[in-house]
Coordinates of C-alpha atoms in Angstrom, one line a residue:
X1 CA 30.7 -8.5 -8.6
X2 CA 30.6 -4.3 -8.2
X3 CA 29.9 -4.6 -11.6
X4 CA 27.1 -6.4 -11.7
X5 CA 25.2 -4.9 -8.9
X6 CA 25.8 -1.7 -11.1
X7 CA 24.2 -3.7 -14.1
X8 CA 21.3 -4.9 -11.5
X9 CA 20.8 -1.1 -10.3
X10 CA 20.7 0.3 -14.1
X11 CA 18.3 -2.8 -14.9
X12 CA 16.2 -1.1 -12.3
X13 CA 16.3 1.9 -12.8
X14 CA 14.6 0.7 -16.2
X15 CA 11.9 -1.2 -14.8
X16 CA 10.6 1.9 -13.3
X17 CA 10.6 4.1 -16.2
X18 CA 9.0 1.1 -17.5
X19 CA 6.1 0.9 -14.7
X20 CA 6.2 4.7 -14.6
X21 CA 5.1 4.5 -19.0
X22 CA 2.9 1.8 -18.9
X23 CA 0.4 2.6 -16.0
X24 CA -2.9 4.6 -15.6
X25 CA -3.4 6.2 -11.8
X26 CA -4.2 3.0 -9.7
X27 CA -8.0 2.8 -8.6
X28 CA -7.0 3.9 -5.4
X29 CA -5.1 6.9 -6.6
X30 CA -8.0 7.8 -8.4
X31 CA -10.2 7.9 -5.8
X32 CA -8.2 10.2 -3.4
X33 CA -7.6 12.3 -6.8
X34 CA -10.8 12.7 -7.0
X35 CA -11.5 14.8 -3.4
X36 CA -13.1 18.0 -3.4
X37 CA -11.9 21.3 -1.5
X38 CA -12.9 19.4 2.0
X39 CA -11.1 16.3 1.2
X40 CA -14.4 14.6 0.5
X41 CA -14.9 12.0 -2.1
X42 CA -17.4 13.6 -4.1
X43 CA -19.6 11.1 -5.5
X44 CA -19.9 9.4 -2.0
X45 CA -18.0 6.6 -0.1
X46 CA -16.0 3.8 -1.6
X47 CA -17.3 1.5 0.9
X48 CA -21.2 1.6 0.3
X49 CA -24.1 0.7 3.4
X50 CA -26.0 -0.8 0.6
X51 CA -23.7 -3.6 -1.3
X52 CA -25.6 -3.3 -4.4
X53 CA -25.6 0.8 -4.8
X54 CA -23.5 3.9 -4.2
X55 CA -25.0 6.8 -2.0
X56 CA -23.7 10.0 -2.7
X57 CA -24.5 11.6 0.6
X58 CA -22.5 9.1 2.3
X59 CA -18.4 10.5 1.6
X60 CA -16.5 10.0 4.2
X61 CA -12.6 12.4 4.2
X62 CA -9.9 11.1 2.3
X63 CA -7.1 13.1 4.1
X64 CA -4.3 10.8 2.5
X65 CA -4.5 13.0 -0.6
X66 CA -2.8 16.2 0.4
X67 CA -0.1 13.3 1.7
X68 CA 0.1 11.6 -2.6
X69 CA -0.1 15.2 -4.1
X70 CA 0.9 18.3 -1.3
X71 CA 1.9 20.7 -4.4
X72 CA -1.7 20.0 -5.7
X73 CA -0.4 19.0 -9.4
X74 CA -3.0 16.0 -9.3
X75 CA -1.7 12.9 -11.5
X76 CA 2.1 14.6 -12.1
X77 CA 2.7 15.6 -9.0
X78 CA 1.5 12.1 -7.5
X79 CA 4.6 10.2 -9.7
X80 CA 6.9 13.5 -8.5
X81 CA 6.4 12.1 -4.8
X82 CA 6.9 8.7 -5.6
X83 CA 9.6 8.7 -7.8
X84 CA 11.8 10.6 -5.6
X85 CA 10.8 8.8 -2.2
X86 CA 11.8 6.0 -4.4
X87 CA 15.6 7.4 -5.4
X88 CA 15.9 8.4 -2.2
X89 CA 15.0 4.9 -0.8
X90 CA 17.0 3.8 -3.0
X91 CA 20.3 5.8 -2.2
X92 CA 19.8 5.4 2.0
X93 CA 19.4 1.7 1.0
X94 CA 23.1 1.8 -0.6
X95 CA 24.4 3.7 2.0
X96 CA 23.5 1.3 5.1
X97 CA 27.1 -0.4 4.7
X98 CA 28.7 2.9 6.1
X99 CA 26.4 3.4 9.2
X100 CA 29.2 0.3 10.2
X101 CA 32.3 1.7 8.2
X102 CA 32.4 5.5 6.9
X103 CA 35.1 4.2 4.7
X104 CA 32.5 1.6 2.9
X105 CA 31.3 1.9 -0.5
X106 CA 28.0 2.4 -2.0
X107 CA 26.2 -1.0 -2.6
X108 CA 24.6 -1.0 -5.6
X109 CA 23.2 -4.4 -4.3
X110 CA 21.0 -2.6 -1.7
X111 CA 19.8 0.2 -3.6
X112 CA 18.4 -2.6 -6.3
X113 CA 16.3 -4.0 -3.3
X114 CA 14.1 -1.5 -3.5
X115 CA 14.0 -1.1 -7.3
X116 CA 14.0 -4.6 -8.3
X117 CA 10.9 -5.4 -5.7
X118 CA 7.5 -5.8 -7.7
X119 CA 5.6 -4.9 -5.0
X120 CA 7.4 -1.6 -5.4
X121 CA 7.0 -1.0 -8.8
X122 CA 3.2 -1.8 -9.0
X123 CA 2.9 0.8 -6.4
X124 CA 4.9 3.3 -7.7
X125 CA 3.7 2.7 -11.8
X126 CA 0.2 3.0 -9.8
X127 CA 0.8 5.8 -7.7
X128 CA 0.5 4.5 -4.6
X129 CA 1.8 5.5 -1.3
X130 CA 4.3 2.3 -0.2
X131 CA 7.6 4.3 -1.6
X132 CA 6.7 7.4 0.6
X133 CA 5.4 4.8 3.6
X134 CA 8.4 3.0 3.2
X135 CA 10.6 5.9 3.2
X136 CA 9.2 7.5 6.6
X137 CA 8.8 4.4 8.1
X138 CA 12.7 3.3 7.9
X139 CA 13.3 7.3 9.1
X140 CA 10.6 6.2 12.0
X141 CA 12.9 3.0 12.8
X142 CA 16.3 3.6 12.2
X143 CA 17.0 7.2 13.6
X144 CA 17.6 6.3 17.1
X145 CA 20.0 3.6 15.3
X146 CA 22.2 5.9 13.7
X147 CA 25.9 5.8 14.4
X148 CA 25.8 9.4 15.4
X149 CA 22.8 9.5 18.2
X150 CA 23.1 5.4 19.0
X151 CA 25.9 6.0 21.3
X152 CA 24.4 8.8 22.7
X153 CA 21.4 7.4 23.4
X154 CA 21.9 4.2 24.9
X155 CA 25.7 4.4 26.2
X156 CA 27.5 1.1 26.8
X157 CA 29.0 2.3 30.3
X158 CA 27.2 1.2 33.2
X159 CA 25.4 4.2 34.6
X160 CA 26.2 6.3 32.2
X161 CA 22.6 8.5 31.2
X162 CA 21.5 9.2 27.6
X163 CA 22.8 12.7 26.2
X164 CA 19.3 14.7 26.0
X165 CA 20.2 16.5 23.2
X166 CA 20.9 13.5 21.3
X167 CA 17.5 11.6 22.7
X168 CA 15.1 14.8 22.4
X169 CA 16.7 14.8 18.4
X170 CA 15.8 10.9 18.0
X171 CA 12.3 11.1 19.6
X172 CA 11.2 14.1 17.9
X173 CA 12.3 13.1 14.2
X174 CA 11.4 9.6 14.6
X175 CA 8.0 10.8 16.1
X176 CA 6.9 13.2 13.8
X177 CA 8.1 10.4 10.6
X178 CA 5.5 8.1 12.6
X179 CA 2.7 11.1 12.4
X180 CA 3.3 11.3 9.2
X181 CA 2.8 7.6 8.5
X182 CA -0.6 7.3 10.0
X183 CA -1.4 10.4 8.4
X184 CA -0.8 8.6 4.9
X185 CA -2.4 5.8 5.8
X186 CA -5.4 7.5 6.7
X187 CA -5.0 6.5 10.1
X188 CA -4.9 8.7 13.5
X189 CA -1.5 10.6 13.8
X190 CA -2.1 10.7 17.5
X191 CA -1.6 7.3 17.9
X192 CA 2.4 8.0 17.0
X193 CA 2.1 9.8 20.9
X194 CA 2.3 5.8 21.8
X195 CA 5.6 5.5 20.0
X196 CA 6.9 8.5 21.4
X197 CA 6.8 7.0 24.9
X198 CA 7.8 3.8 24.2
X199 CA 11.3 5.6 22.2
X200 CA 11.8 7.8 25.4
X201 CA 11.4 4.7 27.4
X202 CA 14.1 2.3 25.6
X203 CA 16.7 5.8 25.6
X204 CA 18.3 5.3 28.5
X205 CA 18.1 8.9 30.2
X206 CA 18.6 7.8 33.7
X207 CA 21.5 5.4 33.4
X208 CA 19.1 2.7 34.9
X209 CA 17.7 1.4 32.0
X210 CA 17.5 -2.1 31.4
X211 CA 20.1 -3.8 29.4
X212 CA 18.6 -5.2 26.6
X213 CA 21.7 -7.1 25.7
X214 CA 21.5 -10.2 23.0
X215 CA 24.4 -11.5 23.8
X216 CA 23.0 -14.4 25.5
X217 CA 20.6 -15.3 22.7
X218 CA 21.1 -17.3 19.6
X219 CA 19.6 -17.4 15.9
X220 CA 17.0 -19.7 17.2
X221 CA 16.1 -17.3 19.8
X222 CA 15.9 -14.1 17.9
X223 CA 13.4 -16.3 15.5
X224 CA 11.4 -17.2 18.4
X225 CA 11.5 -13.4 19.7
X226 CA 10.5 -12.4 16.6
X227 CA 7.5 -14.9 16.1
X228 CA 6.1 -14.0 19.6
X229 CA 6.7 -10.6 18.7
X230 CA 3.9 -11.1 16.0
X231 CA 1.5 -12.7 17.3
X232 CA 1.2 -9.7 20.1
X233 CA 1.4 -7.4 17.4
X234 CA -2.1 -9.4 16.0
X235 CA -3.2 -9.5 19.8
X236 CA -2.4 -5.4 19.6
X237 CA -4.1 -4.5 17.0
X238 CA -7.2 -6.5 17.3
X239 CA -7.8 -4.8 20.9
X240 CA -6.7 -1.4 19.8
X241 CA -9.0 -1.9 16.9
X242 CA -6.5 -0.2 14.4
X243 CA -8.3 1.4 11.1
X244 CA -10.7 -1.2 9.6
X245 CA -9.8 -4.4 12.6
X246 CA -12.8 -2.4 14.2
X247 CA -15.1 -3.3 12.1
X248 CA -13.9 -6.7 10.8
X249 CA -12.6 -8.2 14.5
X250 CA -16.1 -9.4 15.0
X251 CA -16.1 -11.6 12.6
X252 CA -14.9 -14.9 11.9
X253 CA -13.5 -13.8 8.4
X254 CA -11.0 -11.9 10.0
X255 CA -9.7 -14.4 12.1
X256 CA -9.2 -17.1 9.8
X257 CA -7.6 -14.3 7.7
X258 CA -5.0 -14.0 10.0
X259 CA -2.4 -16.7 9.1
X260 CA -2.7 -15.8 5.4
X261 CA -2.3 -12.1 5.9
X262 CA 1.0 -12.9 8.0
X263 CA 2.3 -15.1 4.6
X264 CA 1.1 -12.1 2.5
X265 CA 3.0 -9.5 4.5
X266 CA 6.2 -11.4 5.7
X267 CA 6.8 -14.0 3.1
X268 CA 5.3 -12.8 -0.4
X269 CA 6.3 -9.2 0.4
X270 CA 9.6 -9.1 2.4
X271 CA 11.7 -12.5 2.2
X272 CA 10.4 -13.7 -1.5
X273 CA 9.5 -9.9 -2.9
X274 CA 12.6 -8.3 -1.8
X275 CA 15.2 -11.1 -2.5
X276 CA 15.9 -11.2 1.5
X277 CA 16.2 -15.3 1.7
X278 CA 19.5 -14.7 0.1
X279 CA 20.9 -13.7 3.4
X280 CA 19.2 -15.8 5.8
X281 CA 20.9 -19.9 6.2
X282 CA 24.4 -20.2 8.0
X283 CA 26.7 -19.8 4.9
X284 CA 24.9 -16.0 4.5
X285 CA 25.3 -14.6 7.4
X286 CA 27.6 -14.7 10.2
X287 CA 25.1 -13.2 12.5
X288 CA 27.4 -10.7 13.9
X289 CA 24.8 -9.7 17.1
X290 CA 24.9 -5.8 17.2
X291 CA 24.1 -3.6 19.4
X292 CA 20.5 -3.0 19.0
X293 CA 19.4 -5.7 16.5
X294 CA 17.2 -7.1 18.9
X295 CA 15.3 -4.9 19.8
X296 CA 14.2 -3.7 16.4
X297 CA 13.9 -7.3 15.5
X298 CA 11.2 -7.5 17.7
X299 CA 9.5 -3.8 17.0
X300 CA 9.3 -5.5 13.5
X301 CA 7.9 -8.3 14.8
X302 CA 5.4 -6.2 16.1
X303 CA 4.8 -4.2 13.5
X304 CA 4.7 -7.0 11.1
X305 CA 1.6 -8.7 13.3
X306 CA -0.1 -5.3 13.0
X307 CA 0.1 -4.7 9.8
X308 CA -1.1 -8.6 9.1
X309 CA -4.4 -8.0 11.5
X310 CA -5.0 -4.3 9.0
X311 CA -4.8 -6.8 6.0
X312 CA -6.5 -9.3 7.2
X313 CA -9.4 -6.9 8.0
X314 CA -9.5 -5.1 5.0
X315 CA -10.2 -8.1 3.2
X316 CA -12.9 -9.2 5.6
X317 CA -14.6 -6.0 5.5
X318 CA -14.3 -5.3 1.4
X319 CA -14.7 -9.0 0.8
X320 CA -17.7 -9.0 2.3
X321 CA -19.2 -5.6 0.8
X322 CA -18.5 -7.1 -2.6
X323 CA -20.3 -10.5 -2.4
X324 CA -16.6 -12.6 -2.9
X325 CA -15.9 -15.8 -1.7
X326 CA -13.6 -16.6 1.3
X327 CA -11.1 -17.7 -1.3
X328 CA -11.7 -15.5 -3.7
X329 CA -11.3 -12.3 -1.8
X330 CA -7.1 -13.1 -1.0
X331 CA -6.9 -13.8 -5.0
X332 CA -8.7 -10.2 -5.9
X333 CA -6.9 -8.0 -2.4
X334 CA -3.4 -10.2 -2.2
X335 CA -1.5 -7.0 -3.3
X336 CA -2.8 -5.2 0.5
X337 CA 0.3 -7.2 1.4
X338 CA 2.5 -4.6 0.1
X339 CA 1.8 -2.2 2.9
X340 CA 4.4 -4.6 4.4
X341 CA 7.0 -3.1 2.7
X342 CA 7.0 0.2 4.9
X343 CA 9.8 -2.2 7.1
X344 CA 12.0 -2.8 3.9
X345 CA 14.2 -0.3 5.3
X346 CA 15.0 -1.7 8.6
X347 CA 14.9 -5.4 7.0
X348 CA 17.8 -4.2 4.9
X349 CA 19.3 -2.7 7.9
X350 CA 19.0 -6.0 10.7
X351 CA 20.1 -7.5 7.6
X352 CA 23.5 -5.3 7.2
X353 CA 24.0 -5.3 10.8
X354 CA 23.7 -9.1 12.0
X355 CA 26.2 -9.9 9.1
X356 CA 28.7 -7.4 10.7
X357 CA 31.8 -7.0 9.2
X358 CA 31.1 -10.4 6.5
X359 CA 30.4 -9.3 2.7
X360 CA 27.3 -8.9 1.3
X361 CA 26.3 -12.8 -0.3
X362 CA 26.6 -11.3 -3.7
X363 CA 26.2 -14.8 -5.9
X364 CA 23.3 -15.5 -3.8
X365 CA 21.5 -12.2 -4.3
X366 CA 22.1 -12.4 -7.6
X367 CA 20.2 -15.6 -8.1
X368 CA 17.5 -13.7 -5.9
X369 CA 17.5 -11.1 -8.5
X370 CA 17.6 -13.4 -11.2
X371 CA 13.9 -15.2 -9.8
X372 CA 12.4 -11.7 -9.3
X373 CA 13.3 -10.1 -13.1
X374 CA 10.1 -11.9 -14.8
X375 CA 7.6 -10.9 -11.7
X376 CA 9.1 -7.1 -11.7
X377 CA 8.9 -6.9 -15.1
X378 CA 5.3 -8.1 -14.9
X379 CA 4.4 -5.6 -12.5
X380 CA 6.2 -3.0 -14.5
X381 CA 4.9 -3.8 -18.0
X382 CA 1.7 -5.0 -16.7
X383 CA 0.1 -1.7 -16.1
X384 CA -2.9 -0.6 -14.8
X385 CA -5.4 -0.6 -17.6
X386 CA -9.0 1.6 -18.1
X387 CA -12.0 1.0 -20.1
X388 CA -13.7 4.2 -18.3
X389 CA -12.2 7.2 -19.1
X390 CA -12.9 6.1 -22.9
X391 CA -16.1 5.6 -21.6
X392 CA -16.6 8.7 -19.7
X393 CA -15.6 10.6 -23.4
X394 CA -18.4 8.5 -25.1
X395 CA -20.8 9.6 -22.6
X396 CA -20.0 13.5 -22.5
X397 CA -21.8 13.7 -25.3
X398 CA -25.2 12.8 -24.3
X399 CA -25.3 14.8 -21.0
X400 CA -26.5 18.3 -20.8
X401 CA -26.8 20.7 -17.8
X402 CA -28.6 19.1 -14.5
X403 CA -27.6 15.4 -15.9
X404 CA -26.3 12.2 -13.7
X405 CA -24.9 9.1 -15.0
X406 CA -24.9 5.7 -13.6
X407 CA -22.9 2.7 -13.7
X408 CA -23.7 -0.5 -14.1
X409 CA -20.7 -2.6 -12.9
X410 CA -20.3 -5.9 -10.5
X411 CA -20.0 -5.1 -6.6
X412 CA -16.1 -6.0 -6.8
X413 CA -14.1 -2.5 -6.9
X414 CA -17.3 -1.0 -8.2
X415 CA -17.1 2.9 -6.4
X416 CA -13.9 2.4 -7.5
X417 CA -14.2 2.2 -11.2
X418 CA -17.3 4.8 -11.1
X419 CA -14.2 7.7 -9.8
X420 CA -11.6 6.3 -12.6
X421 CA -14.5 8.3 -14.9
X422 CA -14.4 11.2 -12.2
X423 CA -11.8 13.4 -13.6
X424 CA -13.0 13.5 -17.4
X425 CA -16.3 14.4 -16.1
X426 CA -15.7 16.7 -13.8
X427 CA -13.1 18.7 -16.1
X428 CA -15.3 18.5 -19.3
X429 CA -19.1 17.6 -18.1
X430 CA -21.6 19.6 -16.7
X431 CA -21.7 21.3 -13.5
X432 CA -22.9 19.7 -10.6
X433 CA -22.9 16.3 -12.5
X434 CA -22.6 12.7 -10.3
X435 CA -21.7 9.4 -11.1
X436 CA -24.1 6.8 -9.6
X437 CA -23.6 2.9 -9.1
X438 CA -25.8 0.0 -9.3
X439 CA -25.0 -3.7 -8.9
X440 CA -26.8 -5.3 -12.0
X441 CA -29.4 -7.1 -9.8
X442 CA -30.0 -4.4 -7.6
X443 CA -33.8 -3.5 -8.7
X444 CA -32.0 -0.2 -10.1
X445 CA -34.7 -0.3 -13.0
X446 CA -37.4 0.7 -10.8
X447 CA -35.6 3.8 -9.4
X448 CA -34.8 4.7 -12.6
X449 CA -37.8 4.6 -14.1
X450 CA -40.7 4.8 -11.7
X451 CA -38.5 7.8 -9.6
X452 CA -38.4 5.5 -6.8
X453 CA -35.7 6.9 -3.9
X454 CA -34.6 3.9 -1.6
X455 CA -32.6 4.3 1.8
X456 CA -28.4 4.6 1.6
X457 CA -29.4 5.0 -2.2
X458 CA -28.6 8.5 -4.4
X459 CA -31.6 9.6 -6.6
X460 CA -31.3 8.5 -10.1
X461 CA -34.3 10.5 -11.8
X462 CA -31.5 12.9 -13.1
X463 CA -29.6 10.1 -14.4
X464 CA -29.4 10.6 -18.6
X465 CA -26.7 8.1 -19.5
X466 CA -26.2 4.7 -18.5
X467 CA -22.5 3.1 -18.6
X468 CA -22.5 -0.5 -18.5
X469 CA -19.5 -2.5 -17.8
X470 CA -17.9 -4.8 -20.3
X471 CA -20.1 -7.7 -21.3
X472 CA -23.1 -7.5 -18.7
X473 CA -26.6 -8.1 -20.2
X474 CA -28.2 -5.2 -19.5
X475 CA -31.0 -4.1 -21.0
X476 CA -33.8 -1.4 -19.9
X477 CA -37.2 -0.7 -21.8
X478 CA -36.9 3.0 -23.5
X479 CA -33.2 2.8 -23.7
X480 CA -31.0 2.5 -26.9
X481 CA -27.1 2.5 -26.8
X482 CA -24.8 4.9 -28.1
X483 CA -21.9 3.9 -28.0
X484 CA -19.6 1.1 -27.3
X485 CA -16.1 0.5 -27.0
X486 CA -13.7 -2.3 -26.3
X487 CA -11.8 -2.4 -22.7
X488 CA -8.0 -3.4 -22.6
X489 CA -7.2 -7.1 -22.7
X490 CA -5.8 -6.4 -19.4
X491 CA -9.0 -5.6 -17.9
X492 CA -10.0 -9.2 -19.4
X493 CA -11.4 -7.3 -22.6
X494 CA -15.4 -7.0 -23.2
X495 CA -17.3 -4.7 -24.8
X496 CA -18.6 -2.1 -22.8
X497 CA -21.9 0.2 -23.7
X498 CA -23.2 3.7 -23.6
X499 CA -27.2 4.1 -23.3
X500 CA -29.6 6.8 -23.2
X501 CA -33.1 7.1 -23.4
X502 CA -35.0 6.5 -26.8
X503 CA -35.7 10.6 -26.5
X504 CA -32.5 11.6 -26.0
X505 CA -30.2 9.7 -28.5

């Protein structure tokens, strides 16, 4: 069965060379790409005041860039990050067995986890953040578990005080992996103060902490811990009003948002996207009820309602901006749910741990494996696609010094697309040049043409080329087009259009 977890992990390794090959920057990569010397987005906020236009005067900082690319090598040094936080995933994944025995193998089983997931490889053939996330997160979690401070830190004799040298080591590395965390998801580092206290708090410095022993509670109970565990995490978050559950917690969107998030984030991401039903059921796991498991079963828990109530509000907030429909907005944003798999790390590990000394479920994983191949290698294969940047070349032609260009594209992603044309035009067009965006019913005719400058709306009298998104009837008096050009089939195809004015061909 070694052999073929080897043949699993190689198969891996392949599907992210494939994913790596077949994928433009994500539209989210893009964006924070894009970021001038301030860490402003240059062309104004993705999220718009106005749902039918862009404002340029309204960027807001996009901090989580220095996080993608710190050696400032833009698109290549984006895939350098995530590629290795990805090996190295990978390899602490494998070597989970010997936190329990030094004298264990590797398990190529647990390093294809990570490799095989989908979720994982759209992120990292996109450049997102989740293989970093996921890799600070699991040092955030599992350092105070480790086999060489755990003992240290919460001794099994009674009265017996935590070794500060040991604790002070755990808080501060787990700490500062939780800063770092917030920071990449654009989120106060402050708030990692909060689990600061509650680490020094379960260390038992004093001898007098509580005992926190599971010995006393069965499968059914660590379920139901778990399960109240995240629905106080939702409770959590709405009150502290983490990142955009401010702004959506208002609403009744976000609410009935909830339940589906929670599916998105536990379900689709962790126990069907990482194989992890393959060691849950009686005949997996022998439930071997370590020390510690517990209570990291419910910090999960937690975590997990959290990170539910930060889905659920982002899409109540960008569903909203964009004009989608209640159902429509899960179908366009269900991939949020993968900023659930910054706990794949200590999944694996409760995982490792409650099965204790029993072997991995090997034939059972592999059948896991075996159900995820075609959805990885969708995700791999089926790479982020542009239409723009062809359309951004088409359009350097027709702009000259002093010159804007404007978009014409649906609300959905819009901003987004309009920065995908941001680095072709800011390396080869003019100086001072900036991209515009206008739904196609947003009265953006009249600005255009009459000068007309409306509020939480950039100026478009400078504006000398018009991009208009594949297969949208748009047509303007005085205009011809100039080009045109076919988008990927993976974009849903389309023609899309240059045009200029009749004077300026």
């Amino acid at each position: 069965m070694e052999q073929r977890g080897r043949l699993w992990l190689i198969a891996g390794i392949v599907l992210v060379v494939i994913a790596l090959v077949s994928n433009a920057p994500g539209l989210d990569t893009t964006l924070l790409l894009s970021v001038d010397e301030d860490g402003q987005a240059p062309w104004g906020a993705a999220r718009t005041v106005d749902p039918l236009a862009s404002d340029p005067h309204s960027s807001t900082a996009l901090t989580q860039a220095d996080w993608l690319d710190p050696l400032g090598l833009g698109l290549l040094g984006v895939r350098l990050v995530g590629l290795s936080s990805l090996a190295v995933l990978a390899w602490a994944l494998g070597s989970l067995p010997r936190w329990r025995d030094p004298e264990a193998a590797w398990s190529p089983w647990l390093a294809s986890i990570v490799l095989l997931h989908p979720g994982m490889l759209f992120a990292v053939g996109r450049g997102y953040s989740e293989p970093l996330g996921a890799l600070l997160c699991g040092v955030m979690l599992l350092t105070p578990f480790h086999p060489a401070l755990f003992r240290r830190i919460r001794p099994e004799t009674p009265g017996e005080s935590a070794a500060l040298p040991a604790m002070a080591a755990a808080v501060c590395i787990s700490t500062a992996a939780s800063a770092a965390l917030l920071a990449l998801k654009g989120l106060n580092p402050w708030w990692s103060m909060g689990w600061a206290m509650l680490l020094i708090g379960w260390c038992n410095a004093t001898g007098f902490a509580p005992s926190w022993s599971s010995d006393g509670v069965d499968r059914r109970g660590y379920v139901g811990r778990f399960m109240l565990a995240v629905m106080l995490g939702l409770g959590l978050a709405g009150v502290l009003g983490v990142g955009s559950v401010s702004e959506a917690r208002a609403g009744w969107w976000w609410w009935s948002f909830l339940p589906f998030a929670v599916f998105d984030v536990l379900v689709l991401y962790l126990l069907v996207g990482a194989g992890l039903w393959a060691f849950l059921g009686r005949e997996a796991m022998d439930f071997n009820k370590a020390g510690g498991t517990l209570d990291l079963f419910v910090i999960c828990g937690l975590l997990v309602g959290m990170l539910s109530a930060y889905v659920a509000a982002l899409w109540a907030v960008e569903g909203q901006a964009w004009g989608l429909a209640w159902w429509e907005t899960m179908v366009v944003l269900g991939n949020n749910g993968r900023h659930g798999m910054v706990l794949l790390p200590a999944a694996v590990w409760l995982i490792v741990h409650l099965r204790g000394d029993a072997p991995l479920p090997t034939e059972r994983l592999h059948r896991a494996f075996v159900v995820l191949v075609p959805l990885a290698l969708l995700a791999a294969a089926h790479g982020q696609t542009l239409w723009t940047d062809d359309a951004a070349e088409a359009a350097l032609e027709h702009l000259d010094e002093g010159d804007d260009l404007l978009l014409i594209h649906d609300p959905t992603l819009a901003v987004h697309w309009l920065y995908t044309m941001h680095p072709v035009l800011s390396e080869q067009g003019p100086d001072g040049l900036v991209g515009h965006w206008r739904a196609p019913d947003a009265g953006w005719e009249t600005e255009l043409l009459n000068g007309t400058v409306l509020p939480n709306r950039g100026d478009l009298s400078r504006v000398a080329v018009i991009v208009v998104a594949p297969d949208l009837d748009v047509t303007l008096e005085g205009w011809v087009e100039a080009e045109t050009g076919g988008a990927p089939w993976m974009n849903g195809g389309g023609t899309w259009r240059v045009l200029v004015a009749e004077a300026n061909p």
